[in-house]
CSV table of N, CA and C in Angstrom, one decimal:
chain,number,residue,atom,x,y,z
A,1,UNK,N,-13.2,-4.0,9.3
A,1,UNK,CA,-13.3,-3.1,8.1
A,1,UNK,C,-13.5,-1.7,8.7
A,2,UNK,N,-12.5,-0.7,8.2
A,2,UNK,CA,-12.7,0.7,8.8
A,2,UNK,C,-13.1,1.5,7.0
A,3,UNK,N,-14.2,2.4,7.2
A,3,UNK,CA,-14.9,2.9,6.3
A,3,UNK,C,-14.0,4.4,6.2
A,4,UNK,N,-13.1,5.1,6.1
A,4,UNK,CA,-12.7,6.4,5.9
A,4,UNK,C,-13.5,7.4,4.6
A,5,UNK,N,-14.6,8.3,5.1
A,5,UNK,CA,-14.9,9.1,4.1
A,5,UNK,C,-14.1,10.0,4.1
A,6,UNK,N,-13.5,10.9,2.9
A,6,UNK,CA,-13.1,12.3,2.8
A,6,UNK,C,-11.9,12.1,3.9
A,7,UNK,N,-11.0,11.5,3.6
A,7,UNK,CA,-9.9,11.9,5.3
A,7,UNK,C,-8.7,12.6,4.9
A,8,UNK,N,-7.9,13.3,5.5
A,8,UNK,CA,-7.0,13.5,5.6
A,8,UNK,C,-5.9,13.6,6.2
A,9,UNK,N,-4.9,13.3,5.7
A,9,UNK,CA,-3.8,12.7,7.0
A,9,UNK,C,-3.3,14.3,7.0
A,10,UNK,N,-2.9,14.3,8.5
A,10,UNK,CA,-1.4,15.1,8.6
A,10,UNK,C,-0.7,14.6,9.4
A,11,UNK,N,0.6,15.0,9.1
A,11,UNK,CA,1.8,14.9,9.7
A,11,UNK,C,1.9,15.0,11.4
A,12,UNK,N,2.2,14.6,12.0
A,12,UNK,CA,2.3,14.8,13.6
A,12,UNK,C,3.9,14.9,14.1
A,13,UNK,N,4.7,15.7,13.4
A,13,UNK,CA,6.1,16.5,13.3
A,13,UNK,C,6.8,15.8,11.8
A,14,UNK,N,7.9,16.2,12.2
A,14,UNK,CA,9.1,16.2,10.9
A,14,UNK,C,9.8,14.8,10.7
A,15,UNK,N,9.7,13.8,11.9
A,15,UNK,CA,10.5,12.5,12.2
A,15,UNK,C,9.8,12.0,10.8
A,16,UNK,N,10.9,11.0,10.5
A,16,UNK,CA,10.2,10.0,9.6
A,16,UNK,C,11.4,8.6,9.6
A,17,UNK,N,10.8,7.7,9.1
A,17,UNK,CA,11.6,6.5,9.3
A,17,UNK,C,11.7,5.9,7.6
A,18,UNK,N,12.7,4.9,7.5
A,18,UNK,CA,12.5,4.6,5.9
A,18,UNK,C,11.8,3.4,5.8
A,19,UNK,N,11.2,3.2,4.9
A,19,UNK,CA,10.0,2.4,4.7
A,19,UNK,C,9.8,1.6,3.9
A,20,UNK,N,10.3,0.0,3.8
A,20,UNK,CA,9.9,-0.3,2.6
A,20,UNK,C,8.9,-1.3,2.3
A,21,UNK,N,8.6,-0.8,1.4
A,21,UNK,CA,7.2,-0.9,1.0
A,21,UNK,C,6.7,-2.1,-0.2
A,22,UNK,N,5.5,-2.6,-0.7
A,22,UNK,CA,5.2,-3.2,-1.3
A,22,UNK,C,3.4,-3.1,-1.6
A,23,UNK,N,3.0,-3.1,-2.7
A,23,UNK,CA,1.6,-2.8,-2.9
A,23,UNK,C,1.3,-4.2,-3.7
A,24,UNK,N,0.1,-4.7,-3.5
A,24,UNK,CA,-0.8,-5.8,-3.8
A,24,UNK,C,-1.4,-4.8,-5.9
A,25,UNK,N,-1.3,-3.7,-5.8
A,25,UNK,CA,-1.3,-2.6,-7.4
A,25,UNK,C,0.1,-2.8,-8.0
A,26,UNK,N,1.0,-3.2,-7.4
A,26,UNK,CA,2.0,-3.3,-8.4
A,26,UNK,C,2.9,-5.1,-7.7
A,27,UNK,N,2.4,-6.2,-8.5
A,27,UNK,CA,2.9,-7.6,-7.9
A,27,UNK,C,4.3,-7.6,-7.7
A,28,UNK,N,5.0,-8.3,-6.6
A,28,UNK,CA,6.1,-9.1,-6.9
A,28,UNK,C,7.5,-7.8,-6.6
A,29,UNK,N,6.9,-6.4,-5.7
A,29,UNK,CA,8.3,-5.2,-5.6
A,29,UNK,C,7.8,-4.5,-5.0
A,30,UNK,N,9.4,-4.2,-4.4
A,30,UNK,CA,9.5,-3.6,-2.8
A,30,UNK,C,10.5,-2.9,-3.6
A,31,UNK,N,10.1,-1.1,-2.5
A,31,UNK,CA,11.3,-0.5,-2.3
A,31,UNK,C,11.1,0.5,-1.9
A,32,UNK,N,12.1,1.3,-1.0
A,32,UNK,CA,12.4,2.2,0.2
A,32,UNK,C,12.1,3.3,0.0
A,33,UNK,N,11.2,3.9,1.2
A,33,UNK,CA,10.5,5.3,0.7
A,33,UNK,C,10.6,5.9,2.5
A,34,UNK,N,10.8,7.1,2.4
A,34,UNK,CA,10.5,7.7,3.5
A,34,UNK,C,8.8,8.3,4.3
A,35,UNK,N,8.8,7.3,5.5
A,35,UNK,CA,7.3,7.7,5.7
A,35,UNK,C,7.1,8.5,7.4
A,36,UNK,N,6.3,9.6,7.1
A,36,UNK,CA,6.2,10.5,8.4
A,36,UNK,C,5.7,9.0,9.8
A,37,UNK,N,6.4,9.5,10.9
A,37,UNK,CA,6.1,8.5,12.2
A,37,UNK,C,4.8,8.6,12.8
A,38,UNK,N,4.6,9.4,12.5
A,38,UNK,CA,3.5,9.7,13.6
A,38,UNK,C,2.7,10.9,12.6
A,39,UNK,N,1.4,10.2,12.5
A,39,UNK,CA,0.3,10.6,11.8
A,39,UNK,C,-1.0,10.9,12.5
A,40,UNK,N,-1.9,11.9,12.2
A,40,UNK,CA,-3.2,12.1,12.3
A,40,UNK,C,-4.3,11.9,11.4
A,41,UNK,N,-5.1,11.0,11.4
A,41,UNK,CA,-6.4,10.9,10.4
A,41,UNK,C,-6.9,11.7,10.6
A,42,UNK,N,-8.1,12.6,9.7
A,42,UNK,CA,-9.3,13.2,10.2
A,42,UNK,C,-10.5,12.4,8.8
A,43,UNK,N,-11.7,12.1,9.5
A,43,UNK,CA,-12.8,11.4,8.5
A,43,UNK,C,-14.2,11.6,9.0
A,44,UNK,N,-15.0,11.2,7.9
A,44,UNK,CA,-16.1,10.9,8.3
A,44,UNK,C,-15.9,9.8,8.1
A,45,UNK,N,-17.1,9.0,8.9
A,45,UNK,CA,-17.9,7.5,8.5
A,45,UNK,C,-18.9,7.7,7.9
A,46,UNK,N,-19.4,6.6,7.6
A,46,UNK,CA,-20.1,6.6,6.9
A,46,UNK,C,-22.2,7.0,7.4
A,47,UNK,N,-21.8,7.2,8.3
A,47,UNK,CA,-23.1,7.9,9.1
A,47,UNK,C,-23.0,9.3,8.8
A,48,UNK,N,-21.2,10.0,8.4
A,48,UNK,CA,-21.3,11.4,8.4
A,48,UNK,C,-20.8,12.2,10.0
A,49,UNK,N,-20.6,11.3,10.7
A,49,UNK,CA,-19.7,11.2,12.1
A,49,UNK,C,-18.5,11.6,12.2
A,50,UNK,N,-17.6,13.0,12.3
A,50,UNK,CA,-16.6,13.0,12.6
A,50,UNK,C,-15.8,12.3,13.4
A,51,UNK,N,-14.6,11.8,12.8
A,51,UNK,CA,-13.9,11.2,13.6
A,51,UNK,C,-12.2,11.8,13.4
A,52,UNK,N,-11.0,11.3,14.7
A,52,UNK,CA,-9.9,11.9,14.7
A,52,UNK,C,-9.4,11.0,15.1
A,53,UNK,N,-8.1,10.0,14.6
A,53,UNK,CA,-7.5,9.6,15.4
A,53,UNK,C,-5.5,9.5,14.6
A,54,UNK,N,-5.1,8.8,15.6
A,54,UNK,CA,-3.9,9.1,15.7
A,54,UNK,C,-2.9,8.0,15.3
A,55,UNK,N,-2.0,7.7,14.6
A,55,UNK,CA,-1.3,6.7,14.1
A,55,UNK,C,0.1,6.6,14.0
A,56,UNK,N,1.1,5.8,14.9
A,56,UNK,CA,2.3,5.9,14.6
A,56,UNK,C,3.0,4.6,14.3
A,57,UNK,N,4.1,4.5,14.1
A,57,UNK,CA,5.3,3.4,13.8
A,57,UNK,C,4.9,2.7,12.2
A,58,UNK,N,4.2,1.5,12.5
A,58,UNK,CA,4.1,1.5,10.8
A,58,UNK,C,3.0,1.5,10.4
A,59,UNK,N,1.8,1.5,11.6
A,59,UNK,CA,0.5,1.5,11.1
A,59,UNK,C,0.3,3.1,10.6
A,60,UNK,N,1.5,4.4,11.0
A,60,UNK,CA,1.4,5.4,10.3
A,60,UNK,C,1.9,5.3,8.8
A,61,UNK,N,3.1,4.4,8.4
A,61,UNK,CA,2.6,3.8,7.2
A,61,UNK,C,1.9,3.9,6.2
A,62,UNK,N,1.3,2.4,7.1
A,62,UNK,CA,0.3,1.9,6.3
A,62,UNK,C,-1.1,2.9,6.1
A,63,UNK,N,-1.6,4.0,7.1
A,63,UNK,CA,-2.3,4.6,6.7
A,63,UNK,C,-2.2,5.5,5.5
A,64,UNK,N,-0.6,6.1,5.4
A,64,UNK,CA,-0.1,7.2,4.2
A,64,UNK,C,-0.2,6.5,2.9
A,65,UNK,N,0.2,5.0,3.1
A,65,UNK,CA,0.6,4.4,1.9
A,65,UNK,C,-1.3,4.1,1.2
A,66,UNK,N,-1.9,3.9,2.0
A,66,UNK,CA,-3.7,3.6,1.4
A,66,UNK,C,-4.0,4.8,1.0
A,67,UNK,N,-3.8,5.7,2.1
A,67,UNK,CA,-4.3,7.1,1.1
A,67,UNK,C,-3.6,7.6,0.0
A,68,UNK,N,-2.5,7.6,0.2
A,68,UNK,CA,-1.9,7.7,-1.2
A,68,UNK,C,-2.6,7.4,-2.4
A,69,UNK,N,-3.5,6.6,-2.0
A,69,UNK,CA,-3.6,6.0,-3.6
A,69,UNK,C,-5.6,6.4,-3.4
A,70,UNK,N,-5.8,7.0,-2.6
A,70,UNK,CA,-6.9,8.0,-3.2
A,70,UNK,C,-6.5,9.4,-3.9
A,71,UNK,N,-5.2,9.6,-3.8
A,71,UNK,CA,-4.6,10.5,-5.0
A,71,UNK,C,-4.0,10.3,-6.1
A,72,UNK,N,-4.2,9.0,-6.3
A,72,UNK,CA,-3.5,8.4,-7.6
A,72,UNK,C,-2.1,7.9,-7.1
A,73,UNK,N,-1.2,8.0,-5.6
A,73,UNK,CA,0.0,7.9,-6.0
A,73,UNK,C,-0.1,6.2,-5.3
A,74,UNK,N,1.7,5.7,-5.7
A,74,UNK,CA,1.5,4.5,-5.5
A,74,UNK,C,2.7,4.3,-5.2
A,75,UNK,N,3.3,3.8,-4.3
A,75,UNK,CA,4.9,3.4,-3.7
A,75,UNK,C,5.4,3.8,-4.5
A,76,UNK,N,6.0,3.6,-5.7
A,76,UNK,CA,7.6,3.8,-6.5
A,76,UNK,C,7.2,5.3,-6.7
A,77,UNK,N,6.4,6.3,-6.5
A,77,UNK,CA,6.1,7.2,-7.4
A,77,UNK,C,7.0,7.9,-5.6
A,78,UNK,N,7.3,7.3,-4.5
A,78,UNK,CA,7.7,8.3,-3.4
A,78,UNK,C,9.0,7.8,-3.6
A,79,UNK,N,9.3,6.7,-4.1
A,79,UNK,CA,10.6,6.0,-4.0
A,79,UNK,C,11.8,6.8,-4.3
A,80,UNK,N,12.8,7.5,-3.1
A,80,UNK,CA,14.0,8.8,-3.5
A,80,UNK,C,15.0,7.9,-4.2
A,81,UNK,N,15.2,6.5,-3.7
A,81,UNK,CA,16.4,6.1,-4.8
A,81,UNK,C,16.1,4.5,-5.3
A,82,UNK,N,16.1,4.8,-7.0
A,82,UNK,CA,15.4,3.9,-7.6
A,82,UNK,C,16.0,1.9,-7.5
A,83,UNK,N,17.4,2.2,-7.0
A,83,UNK,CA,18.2,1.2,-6.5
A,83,UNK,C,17.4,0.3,-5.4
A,84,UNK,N,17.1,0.7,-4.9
A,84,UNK,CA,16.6,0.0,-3.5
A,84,UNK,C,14.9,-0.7,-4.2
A,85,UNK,N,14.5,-0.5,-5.7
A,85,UNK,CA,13.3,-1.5,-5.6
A,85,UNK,C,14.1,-2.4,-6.2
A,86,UNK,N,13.4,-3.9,-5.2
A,86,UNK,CA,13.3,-5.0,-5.7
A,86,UNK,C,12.3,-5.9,-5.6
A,87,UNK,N,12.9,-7.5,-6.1
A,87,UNK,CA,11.6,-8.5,-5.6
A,87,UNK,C,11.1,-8.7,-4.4
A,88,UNK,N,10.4,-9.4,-4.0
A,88,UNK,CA,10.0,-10.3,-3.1
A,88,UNK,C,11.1,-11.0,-2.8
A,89,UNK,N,11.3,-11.7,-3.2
A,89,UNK,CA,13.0,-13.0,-3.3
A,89,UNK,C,14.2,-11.9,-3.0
A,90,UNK,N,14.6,-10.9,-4.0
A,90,UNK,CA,15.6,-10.7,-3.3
A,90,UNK,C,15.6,-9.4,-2.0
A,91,UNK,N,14.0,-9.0,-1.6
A,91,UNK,CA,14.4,-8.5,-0.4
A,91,UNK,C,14.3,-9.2,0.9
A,92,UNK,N,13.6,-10.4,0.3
A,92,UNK,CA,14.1,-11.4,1.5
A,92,UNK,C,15.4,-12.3,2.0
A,93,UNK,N,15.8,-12.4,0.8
A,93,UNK,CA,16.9,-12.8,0.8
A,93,UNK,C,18.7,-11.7,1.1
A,94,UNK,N,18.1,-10.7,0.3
A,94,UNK,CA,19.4,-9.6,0.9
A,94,UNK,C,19.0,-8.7,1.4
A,95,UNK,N,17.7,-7.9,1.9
A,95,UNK,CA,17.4,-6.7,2.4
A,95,UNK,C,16.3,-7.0,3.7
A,96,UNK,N,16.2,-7.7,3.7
A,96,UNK,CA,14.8,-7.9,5.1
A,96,UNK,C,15.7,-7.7,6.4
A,97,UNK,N,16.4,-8.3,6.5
A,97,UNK,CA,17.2,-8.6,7.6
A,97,UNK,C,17.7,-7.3,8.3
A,98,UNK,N,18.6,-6.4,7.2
A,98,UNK,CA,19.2,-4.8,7.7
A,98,UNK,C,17.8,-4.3,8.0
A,99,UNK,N,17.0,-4.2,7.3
A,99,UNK,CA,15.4,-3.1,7.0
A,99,UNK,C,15.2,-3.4,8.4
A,100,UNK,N,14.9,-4.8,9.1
A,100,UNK,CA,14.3,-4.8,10.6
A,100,UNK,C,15.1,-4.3,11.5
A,101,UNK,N,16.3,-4.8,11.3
A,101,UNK,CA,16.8,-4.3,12.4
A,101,UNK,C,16.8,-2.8,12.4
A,102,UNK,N,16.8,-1.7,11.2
A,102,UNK,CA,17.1,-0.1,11.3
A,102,UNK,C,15.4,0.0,12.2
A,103,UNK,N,14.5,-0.4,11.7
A,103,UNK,CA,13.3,-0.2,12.4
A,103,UNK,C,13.0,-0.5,13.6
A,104,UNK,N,13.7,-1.4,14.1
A,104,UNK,CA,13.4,-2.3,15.8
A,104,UNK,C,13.3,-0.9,16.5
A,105,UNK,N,13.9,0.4,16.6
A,105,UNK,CA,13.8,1.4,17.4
A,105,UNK,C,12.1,1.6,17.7
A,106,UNK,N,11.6,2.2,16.4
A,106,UNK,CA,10.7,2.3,15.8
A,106,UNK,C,9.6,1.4,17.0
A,107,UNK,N,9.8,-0.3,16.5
A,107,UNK,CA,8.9,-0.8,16.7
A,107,UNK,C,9.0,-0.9,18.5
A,108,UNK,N,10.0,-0.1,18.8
A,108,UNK,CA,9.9,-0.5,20.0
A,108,UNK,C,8.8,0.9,21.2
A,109,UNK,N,8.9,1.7,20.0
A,109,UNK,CA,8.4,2.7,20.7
A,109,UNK,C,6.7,2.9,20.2
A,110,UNK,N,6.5,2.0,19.5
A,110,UNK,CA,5.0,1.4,19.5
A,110,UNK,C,4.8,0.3,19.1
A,111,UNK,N,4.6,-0.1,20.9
A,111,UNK,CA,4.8,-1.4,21.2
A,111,UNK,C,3.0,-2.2,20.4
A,112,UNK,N,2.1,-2.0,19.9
A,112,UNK,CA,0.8,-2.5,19.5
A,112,UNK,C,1.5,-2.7,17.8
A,113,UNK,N,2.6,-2.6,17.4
A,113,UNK,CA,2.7,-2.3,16.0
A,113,UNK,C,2.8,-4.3,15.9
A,114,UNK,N,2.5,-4.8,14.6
A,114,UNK,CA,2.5,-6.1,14.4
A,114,UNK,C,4.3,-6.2,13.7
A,115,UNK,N,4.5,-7.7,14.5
A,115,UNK,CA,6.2,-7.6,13.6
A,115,UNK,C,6.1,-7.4,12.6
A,116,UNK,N,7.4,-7.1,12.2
A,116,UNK,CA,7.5,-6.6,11.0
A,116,UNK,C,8.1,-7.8,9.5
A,117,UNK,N,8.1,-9.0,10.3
A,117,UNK,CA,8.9,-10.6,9.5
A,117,UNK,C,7.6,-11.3,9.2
């Protein structure tokens, strides 16, 4: 369990990878959004403890994608082209397969990232 008070992400340059995505707030759809590679947290804990740390490949992601939604937004709301959401079923079945392999670069260059299947 990581407690983030007040954090804010920034960007850690202009690279970004495409991303596709799925939220447990909206059941059953996925679909492609572009997310910065390489991210910086800044937070408190919950003691009131600054902290700084640093996030890339998809765990930079998944950090943009949680916070997002302490601003209200929520995957489809970044989504550039509305074509690319789908189900569960059919991005496993037609889209999982291209998605990994465009990212293998990605995951190769942070090697702690968890597969992505």
């Amino acid at each position: 369990l990581r407690v983030l008070v007040n954090p804010v992400v920034r960007p850690l340059g202009a690279e970004t990878y495409a991303s596709y995505e799925g939220c447990l707030s909206i059941p059953d759809l996925r679909g492609l959004l572009p997310r910065h590679t390489e991210v910086e947290v800044s937070y408190l804990d919950p003691a009131g403890h600054g902290h700084v740390e640093r996030f890339g490949g998809l765990s930079a992601g998944t950090m943009q994608h949680e916070l997002d939604h302490l601003d209200g937004i929520l995957f489809p709301d970044r989504v550039e082209d509305p074509t690319t959401l789908c189900t569960w079923e059919m991005f496993h079945a037609h889209r999982q397969d291209a998605w990994v392999e465009s990212i293998e670069p990605l995951l190769a260059r942070f090697p702690g990232e968890p597969a992505a299947r």
